[in-house]
mmCIF file of C-alpha atoms and ligand atoms in Angstrom:
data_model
loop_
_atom_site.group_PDB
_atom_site.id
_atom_site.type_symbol
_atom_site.label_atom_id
_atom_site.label_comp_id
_atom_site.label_asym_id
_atom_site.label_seq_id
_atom_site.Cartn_x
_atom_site.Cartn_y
_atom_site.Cartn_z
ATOM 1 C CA UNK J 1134 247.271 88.115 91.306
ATOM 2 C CA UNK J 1135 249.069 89.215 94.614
ATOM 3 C CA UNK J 1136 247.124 87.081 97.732
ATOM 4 C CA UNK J 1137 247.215 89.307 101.304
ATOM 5 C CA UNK J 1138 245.371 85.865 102.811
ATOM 6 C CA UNK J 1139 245.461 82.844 101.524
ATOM 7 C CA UNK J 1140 243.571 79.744 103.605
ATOM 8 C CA UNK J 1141 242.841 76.139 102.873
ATOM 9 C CA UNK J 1142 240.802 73.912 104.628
ATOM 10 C CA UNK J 1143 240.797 75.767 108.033
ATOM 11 C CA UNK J 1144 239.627 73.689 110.812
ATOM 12 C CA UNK J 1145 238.956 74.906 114.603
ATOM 13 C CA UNK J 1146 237.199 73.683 117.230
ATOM 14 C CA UNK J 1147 236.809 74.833 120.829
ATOM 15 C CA UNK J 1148 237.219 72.201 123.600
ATOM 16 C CA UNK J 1149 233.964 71.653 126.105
ATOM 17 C CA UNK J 1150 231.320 69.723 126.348
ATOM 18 C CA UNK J 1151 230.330 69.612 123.895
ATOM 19 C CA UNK J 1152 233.063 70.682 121.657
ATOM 20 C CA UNK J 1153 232.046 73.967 119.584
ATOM 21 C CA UNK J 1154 233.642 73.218 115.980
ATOM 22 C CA UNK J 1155 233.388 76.942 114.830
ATOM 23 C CA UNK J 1156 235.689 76.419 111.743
ATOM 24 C CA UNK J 1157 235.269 73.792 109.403
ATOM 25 C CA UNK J 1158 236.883 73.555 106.148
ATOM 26 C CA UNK J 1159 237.158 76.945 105.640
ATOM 27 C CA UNK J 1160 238.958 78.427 102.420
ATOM 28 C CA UNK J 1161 239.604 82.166 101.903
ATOM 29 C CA UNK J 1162 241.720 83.998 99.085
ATOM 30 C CA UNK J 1163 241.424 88.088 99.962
ATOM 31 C CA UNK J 1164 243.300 89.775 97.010
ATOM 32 C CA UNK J 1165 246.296 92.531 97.820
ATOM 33 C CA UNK J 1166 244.737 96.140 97.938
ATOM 34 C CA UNK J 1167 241.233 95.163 98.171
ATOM 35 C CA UNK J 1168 238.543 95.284 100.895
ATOM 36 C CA UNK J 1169 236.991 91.766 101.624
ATOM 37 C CA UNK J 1170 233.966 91.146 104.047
ATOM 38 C CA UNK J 1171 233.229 87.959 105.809
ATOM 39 C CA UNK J 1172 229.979 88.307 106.122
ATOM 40 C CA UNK J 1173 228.004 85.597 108.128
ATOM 41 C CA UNK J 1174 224.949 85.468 110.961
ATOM 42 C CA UNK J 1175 226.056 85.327 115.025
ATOM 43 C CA UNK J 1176 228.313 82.311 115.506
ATOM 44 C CA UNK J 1177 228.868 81.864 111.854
ATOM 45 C CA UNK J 1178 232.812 81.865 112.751
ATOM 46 C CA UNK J 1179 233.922 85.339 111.432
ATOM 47 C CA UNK J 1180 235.860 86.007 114.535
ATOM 48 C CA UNK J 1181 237.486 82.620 115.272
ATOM 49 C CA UNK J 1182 238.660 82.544 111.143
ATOM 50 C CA UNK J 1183 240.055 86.349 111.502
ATOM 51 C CA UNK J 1184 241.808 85.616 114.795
ATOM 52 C CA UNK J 1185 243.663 82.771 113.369
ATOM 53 C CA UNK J 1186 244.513 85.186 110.773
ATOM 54 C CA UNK J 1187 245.764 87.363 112.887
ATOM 55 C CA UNK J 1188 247.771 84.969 114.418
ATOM 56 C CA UNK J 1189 245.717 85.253 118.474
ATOM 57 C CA UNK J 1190 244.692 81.839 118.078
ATOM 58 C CA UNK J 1191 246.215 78.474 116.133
ATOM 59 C CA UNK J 1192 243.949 76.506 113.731
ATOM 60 C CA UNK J 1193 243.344 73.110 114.703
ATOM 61 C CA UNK J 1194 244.375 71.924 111.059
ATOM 62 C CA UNK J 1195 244.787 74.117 107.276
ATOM 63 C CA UNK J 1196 247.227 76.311 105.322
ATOM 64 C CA UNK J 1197 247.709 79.896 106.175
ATOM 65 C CA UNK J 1198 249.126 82.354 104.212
ATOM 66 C CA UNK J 1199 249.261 86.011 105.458
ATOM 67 C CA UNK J 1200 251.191 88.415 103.691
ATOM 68 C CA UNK J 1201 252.564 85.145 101.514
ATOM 69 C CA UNK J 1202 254.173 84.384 105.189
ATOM 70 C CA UNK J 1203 253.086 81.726 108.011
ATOM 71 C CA UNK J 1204 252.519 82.418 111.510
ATOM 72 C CA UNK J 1205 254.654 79.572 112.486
ATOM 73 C CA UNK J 1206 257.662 80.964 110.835
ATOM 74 C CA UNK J 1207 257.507 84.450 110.753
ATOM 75 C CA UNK J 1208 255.372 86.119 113.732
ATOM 76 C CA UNK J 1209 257.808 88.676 114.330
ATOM 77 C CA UNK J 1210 257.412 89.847 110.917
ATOM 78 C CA UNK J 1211 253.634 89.392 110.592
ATOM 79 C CA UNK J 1212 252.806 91.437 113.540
ATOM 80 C CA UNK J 1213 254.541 94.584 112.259
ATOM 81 C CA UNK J 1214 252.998 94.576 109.329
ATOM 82 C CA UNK J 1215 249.049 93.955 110.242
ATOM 83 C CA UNK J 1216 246.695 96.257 112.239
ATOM 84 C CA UNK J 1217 243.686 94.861 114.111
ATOM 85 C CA UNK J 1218 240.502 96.352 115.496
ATOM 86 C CA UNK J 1219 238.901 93.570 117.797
ATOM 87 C CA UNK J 1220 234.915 93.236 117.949
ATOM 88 C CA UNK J 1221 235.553 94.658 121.342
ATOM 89 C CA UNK J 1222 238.169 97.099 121.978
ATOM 90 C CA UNK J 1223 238.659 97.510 126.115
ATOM 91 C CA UNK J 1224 240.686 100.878 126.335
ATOM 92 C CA UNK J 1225 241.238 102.744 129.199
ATOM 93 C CA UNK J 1226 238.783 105.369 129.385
ATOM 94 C CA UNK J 1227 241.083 107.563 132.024
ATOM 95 C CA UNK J 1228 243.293 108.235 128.767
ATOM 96 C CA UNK J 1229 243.094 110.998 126.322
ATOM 97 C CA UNK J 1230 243.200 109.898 122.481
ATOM 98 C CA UNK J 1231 246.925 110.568 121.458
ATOM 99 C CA UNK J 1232 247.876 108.996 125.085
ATOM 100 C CA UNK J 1233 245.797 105.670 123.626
ATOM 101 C CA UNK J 1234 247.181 106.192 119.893
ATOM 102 C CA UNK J 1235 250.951 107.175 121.330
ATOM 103 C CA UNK J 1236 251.220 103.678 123.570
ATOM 104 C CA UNK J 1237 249.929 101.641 120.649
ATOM 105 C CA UNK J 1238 252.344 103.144 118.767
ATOM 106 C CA UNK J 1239 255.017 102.061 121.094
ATOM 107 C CA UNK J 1240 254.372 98.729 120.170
ATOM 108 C CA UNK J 1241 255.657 98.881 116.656
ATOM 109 C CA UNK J 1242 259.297 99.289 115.665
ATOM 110 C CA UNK J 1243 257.768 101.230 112.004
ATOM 111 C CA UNK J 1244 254.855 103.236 111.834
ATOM 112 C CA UNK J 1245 253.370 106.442 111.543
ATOM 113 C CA UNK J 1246 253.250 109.187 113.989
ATOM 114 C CA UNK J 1247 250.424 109.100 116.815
ATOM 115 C CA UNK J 1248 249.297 112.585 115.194
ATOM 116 C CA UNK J 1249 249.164 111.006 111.533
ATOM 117 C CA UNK J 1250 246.920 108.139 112.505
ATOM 118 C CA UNK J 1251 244.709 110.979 114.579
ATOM 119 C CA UNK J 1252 244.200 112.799 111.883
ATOM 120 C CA UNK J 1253 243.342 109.893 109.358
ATOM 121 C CA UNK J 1254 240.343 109.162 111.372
ATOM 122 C CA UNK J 1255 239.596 112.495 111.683
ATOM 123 C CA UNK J 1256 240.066 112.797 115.253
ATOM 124 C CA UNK J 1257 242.449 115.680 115.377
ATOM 125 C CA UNK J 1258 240.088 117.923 117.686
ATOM 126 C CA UNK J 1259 239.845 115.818 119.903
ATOM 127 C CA UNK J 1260 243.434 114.577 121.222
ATOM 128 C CA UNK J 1261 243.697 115.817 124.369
ATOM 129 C CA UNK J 1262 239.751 114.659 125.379
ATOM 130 C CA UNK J 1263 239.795 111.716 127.594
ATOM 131 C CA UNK J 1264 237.681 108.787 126.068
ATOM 132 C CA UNK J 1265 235.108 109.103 128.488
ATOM 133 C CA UNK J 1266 234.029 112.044 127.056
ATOM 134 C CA UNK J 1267 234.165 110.134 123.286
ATOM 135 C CA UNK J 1268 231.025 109.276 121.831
ATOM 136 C CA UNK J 1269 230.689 105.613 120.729
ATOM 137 C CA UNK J 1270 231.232 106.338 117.046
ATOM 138 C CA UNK J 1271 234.464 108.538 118.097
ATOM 139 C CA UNK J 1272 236.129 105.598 120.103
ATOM 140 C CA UNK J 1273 235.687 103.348 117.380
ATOM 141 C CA UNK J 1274 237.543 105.251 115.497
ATOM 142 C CA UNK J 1275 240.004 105.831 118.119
ATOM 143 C CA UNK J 1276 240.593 101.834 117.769
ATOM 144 C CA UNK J 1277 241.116 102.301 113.925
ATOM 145 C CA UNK J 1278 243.560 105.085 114.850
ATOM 146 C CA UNK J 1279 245.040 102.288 117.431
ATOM 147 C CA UNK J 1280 245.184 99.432 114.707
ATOM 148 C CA UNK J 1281 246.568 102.238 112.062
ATOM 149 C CA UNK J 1282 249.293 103.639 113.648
ATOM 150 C CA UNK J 1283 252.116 100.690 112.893
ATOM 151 C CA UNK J 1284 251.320 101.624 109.236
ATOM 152 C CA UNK J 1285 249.640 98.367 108.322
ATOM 153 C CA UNK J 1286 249.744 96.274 104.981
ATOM 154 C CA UNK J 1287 246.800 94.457 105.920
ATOM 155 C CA UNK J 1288 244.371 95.706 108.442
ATOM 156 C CA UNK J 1289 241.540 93.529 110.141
ATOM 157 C CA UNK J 1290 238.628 94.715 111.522
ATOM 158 C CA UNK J 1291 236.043 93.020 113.309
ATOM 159 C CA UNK J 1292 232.382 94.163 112.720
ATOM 160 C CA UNK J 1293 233.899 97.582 112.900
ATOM 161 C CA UNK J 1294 230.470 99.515 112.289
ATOM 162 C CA UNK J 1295 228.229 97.498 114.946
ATOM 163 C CA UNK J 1296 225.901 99.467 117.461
ATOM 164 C CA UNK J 1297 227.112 103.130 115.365
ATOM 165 C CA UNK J 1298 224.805 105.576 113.935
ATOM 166 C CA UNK J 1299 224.838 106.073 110.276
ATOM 167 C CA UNK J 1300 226.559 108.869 110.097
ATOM 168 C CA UNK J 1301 229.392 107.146 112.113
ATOM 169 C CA UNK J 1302 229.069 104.304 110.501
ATOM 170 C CA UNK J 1303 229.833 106.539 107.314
ATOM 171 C CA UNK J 1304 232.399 107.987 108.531
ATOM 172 C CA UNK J 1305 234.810 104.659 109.155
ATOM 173 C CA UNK J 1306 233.529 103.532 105.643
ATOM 174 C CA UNK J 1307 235.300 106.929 104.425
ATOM 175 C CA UNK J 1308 238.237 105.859 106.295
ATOM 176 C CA UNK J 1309 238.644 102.306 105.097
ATOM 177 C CA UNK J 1310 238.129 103.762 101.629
ATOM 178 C CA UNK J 1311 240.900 106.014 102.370
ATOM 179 C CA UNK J 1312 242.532 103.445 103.267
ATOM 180 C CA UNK J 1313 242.056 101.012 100.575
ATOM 181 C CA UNK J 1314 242.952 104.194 97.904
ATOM 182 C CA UNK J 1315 246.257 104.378 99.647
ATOM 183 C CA UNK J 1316 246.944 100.654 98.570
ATOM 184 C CA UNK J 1317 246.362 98.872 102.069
ATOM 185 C CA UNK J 1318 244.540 95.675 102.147
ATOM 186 C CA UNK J 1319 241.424 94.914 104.183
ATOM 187 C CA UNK J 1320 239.482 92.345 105.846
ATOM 188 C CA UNK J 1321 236.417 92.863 108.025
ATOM 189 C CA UNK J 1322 233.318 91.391 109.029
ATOM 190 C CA UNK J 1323 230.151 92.486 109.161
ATOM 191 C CA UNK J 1324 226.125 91.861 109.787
ATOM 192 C CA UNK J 1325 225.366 94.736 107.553
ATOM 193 C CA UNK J 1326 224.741 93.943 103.718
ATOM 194 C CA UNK J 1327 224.880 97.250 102.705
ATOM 195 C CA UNK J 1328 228.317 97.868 104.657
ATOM 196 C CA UNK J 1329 229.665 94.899 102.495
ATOM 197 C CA UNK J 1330 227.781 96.444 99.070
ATOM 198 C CA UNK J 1331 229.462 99.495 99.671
ATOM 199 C CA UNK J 1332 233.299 98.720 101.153
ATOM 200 C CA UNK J 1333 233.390 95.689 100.017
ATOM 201 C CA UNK J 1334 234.867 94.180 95.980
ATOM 202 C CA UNK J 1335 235.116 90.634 96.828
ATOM 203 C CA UNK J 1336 232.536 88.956 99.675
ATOM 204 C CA UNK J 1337 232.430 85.113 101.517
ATOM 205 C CA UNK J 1338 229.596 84.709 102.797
ATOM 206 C CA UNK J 1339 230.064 82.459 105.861
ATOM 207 C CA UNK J 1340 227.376 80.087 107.834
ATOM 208 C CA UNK J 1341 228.549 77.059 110.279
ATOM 209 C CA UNK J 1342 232.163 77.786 110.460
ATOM 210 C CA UNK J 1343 232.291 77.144 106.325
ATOM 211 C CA UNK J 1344 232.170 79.378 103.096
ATOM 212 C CA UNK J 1345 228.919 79.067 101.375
ATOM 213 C CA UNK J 1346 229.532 81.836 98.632
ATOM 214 C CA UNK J 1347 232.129 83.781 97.198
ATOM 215 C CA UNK J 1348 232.747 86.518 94.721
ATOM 216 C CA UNK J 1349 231.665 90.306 94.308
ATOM 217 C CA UNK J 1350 228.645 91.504 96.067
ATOM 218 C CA UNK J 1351 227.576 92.309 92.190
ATOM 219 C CA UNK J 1352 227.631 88.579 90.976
ATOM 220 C CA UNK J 1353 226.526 86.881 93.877
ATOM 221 C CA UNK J 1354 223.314 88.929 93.778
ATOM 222 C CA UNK J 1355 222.993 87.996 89.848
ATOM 223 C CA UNK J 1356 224.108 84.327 90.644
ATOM 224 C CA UNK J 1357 221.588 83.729 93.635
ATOM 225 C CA UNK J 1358 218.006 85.139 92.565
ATOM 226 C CA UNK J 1359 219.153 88.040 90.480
ATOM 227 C CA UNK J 1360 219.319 91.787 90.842
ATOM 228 C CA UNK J 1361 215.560 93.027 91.687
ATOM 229 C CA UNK J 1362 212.857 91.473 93.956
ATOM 230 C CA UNK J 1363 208.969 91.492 93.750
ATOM 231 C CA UNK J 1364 206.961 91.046 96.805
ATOM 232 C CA UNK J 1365 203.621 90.243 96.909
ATOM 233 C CA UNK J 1366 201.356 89.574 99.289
ATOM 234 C CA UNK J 1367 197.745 88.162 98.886
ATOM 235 C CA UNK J 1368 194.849 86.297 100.290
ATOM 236 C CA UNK J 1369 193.467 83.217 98.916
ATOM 237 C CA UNK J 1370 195.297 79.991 98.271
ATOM 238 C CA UNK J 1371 199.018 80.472 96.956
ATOM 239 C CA UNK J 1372 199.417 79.218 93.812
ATOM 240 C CA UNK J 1373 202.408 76.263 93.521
ATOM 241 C CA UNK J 1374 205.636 77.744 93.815
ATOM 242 C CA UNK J 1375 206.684 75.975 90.486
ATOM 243 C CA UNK J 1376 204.211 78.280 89.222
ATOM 244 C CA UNK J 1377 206.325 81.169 90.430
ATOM 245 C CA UNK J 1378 209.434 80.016 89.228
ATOM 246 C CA UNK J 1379 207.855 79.358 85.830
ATOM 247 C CA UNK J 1380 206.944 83.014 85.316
ATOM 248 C CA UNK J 1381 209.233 84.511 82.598
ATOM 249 C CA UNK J 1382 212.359 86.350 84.429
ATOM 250 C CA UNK J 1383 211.926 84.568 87.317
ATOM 251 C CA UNK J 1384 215.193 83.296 88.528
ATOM 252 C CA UNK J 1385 214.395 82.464 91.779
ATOM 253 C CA UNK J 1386 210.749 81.971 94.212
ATOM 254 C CA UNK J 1387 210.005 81.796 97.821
ATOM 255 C CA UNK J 1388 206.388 81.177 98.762
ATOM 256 C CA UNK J 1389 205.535 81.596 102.632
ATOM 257 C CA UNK J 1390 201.413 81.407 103.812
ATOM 258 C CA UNK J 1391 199.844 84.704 101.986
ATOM 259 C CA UNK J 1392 203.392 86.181 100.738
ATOM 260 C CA UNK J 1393 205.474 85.668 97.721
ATOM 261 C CA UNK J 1394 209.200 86.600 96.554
ATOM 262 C CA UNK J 1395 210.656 86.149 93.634
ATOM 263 C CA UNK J 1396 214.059 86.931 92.186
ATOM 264 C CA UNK J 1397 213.779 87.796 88.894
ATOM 265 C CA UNK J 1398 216.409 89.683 86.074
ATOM 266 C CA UNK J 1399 213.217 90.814 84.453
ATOM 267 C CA UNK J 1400 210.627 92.299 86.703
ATOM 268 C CA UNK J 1401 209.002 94.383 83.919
ATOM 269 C CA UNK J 1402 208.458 90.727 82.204
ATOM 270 C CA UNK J 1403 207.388 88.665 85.865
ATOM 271 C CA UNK J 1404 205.440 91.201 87.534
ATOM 272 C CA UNK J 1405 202.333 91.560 85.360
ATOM 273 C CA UNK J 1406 202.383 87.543 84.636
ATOM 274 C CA UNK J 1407 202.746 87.401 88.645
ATOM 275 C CA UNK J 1408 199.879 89.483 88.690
ATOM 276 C CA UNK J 1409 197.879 87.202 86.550
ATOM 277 C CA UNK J 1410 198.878 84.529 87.966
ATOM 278 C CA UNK J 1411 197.499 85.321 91.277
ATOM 279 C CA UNK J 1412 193.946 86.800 89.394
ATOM 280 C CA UNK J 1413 193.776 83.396 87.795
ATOM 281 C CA UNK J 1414 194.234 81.570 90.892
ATOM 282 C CA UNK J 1415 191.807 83.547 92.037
ATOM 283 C CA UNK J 1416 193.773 85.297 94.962
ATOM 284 C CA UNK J 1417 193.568 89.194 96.099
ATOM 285 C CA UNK J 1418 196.462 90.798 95.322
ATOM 286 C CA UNK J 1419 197.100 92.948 99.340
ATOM 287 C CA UNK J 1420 200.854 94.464 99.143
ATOM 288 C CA UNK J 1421 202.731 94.720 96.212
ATOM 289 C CA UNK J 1422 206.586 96.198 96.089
ATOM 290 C CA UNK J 1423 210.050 95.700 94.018
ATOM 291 C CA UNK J 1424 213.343 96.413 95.044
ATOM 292 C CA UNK J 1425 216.972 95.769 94.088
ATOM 293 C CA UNK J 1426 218.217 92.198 95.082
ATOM 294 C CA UNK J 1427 220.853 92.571 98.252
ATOM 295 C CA UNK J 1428 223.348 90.458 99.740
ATOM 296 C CA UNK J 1429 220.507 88.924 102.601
ATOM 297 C CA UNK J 1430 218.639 88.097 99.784
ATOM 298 C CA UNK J 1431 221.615 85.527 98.315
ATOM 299 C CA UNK J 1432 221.890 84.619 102.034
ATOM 300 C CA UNK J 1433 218.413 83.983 102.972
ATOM 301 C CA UNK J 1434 218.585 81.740 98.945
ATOM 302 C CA UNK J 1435 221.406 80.112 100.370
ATOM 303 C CA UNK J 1436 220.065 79.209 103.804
ATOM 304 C CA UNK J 1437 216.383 79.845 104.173
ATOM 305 C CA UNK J 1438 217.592 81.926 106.999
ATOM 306 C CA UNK J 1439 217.858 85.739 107.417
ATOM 307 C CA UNK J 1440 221.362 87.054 108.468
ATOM 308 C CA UNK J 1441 220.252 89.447 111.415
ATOM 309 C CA UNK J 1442 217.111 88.332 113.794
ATOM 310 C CA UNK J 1443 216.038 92.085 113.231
ATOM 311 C CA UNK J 1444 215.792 91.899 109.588
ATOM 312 C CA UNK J 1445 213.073 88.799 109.898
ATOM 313 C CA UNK J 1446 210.114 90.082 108.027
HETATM 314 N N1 LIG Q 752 236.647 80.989 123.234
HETATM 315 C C1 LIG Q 752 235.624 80.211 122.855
HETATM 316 N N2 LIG Q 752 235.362 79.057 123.501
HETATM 317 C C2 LIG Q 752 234.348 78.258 123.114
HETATM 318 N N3 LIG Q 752 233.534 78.510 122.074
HETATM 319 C C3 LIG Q 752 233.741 79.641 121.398
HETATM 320 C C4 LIG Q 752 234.799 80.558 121.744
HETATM 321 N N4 LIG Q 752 234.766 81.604 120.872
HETATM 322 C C5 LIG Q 752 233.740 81.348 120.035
HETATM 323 N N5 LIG Q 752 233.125 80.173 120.339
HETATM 324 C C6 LIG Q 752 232.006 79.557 119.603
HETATM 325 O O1 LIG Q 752 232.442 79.347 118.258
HETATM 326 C C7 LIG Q 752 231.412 79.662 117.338
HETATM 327 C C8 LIG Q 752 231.912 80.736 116.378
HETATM 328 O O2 LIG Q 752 232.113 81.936 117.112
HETATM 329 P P1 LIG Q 752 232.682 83.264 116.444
HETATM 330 O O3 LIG Q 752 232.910 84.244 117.548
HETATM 331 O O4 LIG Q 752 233.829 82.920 115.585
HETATM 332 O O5 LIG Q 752 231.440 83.708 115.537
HETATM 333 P P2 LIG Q 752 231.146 85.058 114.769
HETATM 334 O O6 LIG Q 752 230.805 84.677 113.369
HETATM 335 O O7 LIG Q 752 232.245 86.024 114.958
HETATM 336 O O8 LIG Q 752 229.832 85.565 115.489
HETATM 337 P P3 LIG Q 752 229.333 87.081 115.787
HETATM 338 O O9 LIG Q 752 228.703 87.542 114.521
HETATM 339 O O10 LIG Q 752 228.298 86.886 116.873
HETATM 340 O O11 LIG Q 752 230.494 87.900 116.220
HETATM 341 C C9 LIG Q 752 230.216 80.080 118.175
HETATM 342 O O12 LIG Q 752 229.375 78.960 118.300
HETATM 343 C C10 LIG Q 752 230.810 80.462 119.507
HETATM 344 O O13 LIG Q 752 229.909 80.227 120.538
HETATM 345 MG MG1 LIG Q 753 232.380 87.888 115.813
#
């Protein structure tokens, strides 16, 4: 198996007072030609670990491997061959889009042509418009144009779907698919679980500057609660939450005031014994739903914590 990254025991912290250690012990193997997603809540570390990656900022301590290279032996070489789109891309709104894509360009010795990377974004239409007139979704993917144009091997991007609509948001997942078919390697970060489902083969799911979880979005749903949820909620004293978890199916339990989840491979085995359960207990059965198990739901098993604020329920 071909490595892109490779990272052991990354360590960072940020001088102050206090100090901010934002990266602690991190370890990260992203697999040539795949998509990976760091996924992880605010302050988690995403963007500290991928700009050490990217060679912006020097680790405190830990092994880095990009490209099977080292920053502190081969920059030069690294920074032809990567693309980045920042969380925050400042570019000058005065330009038009192949001005922005043309200078970037300029920076490479290799690459593709300014209208090649245009038209990968789908953007082609729009080349001579300054990006003042750009709508939010279209500058972000005038920044993938940006980080595309030196013809990357390994492309990061930083939460490169935040604050789009979905149909933008769909539109750079067609591109990083497009991207991944035509054997380039990608890592990004995200707050969206079904952004990582979708892009995403392999997952680390990040919290405190450490990974918590790794493998494919697939497995770590099986592995932490399994793949559907039921949701009850009910009034009347809950029943123990070893109760719960001793329902047959039921991998997993979470037991909060008047509401109940529980992770279960099973459901058409749990939910009428969940049912009875509550009867028996003598509780009213108020909201009832299943669904299919997603990445917040490993993260809240991991944590107790959700990974967005807005997702709190
Ligand atoms: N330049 C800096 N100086 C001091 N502290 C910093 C700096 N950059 C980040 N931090 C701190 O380091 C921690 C990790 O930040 P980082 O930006 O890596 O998180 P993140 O996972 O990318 O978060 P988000 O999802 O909000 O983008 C945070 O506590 C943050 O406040
Ligand atoms: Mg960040």
């Amino acid at each position: 198996m071909e490595l892109a990254i490779s990272c052991r025991n990354l360590c960072k912290t940020y001088p102050g007072k206090p100090p901010v250690v934002a990266v602690k012990n991190l370890n990260l193997e992203v697999r040539s030609g795949s998509c990976f997603g760091l996924l992880g809540p605010n302050g988690a570390g995403k963007t500290t670990t991928l700009e050490i990656l990217e060679g912006i900022i020097t680790p405190d301590s830990g092994d880095v491997q990009v490209l099977g290279r080292s920053w502190l032996t081969d920059a030069k070489w690294l920074r032809s061959r990567i693309g980045i789109a920042l969380q925050e891309t400042k570019l000058s709104e005065r330009q038009t889009v192949g001005e922005t894509v043309t200078l970037f360009r300029s920076f490479y010795d290799r690459g593709m042509s300014p209208e090649e990377a245009i038209a990968l974004v789908s953007l082609e239409g729009k080349t001579h418009a300054r990006l003042s007139n750009l709508s939010g979704g279209q500058k972000q993917r005038v920044a993938l144009a940006c980080s595309l144009v030196g013809d990357p091997d390994l492309l990061f991007l930083d939460e490169p779907t935040t604050g789009l609509d979905p149909q933008s948001r769909r539109q750079v997942w067609d591109i990083a698919r497009s991207l991944i078919d035509r054997g380039k390697t990608i890592l990004l970060t995200t707050h969206y679980m079904d952004e990582a489902e979708q892009l995403c083969t392999q997952v680390a799911v990040v919290d405190h500057g450490a990974t918590i979880a790794t493998g494919s979005p697939r497995d770590l749903i099986r592995a932490h609660g399994g793949d559907h949820r039921i949701e009850a909620q009910f009034s009347g004293v809950a029943p123990q939450l070893d109760a719960f978890l001793a329902l047959p199916g039921a991998v997993t339990a979470r037991v909060e005031a008047d509401q109940v989840w529980c992770g279960t491979e099973s459901p058409h085995a749990t939910l009428p014994a969940l049912l009875k359960l509550l009867e028996v207990q003598g509780c009213t059965l108020i909201g009832l739903g299943t669904r299919a198990a997603t990445l917040e739901d490993v993260f809240v098993n991991l944590t107790g914590r959700h990974l967005r604020e807005e997702s709190m329920r």
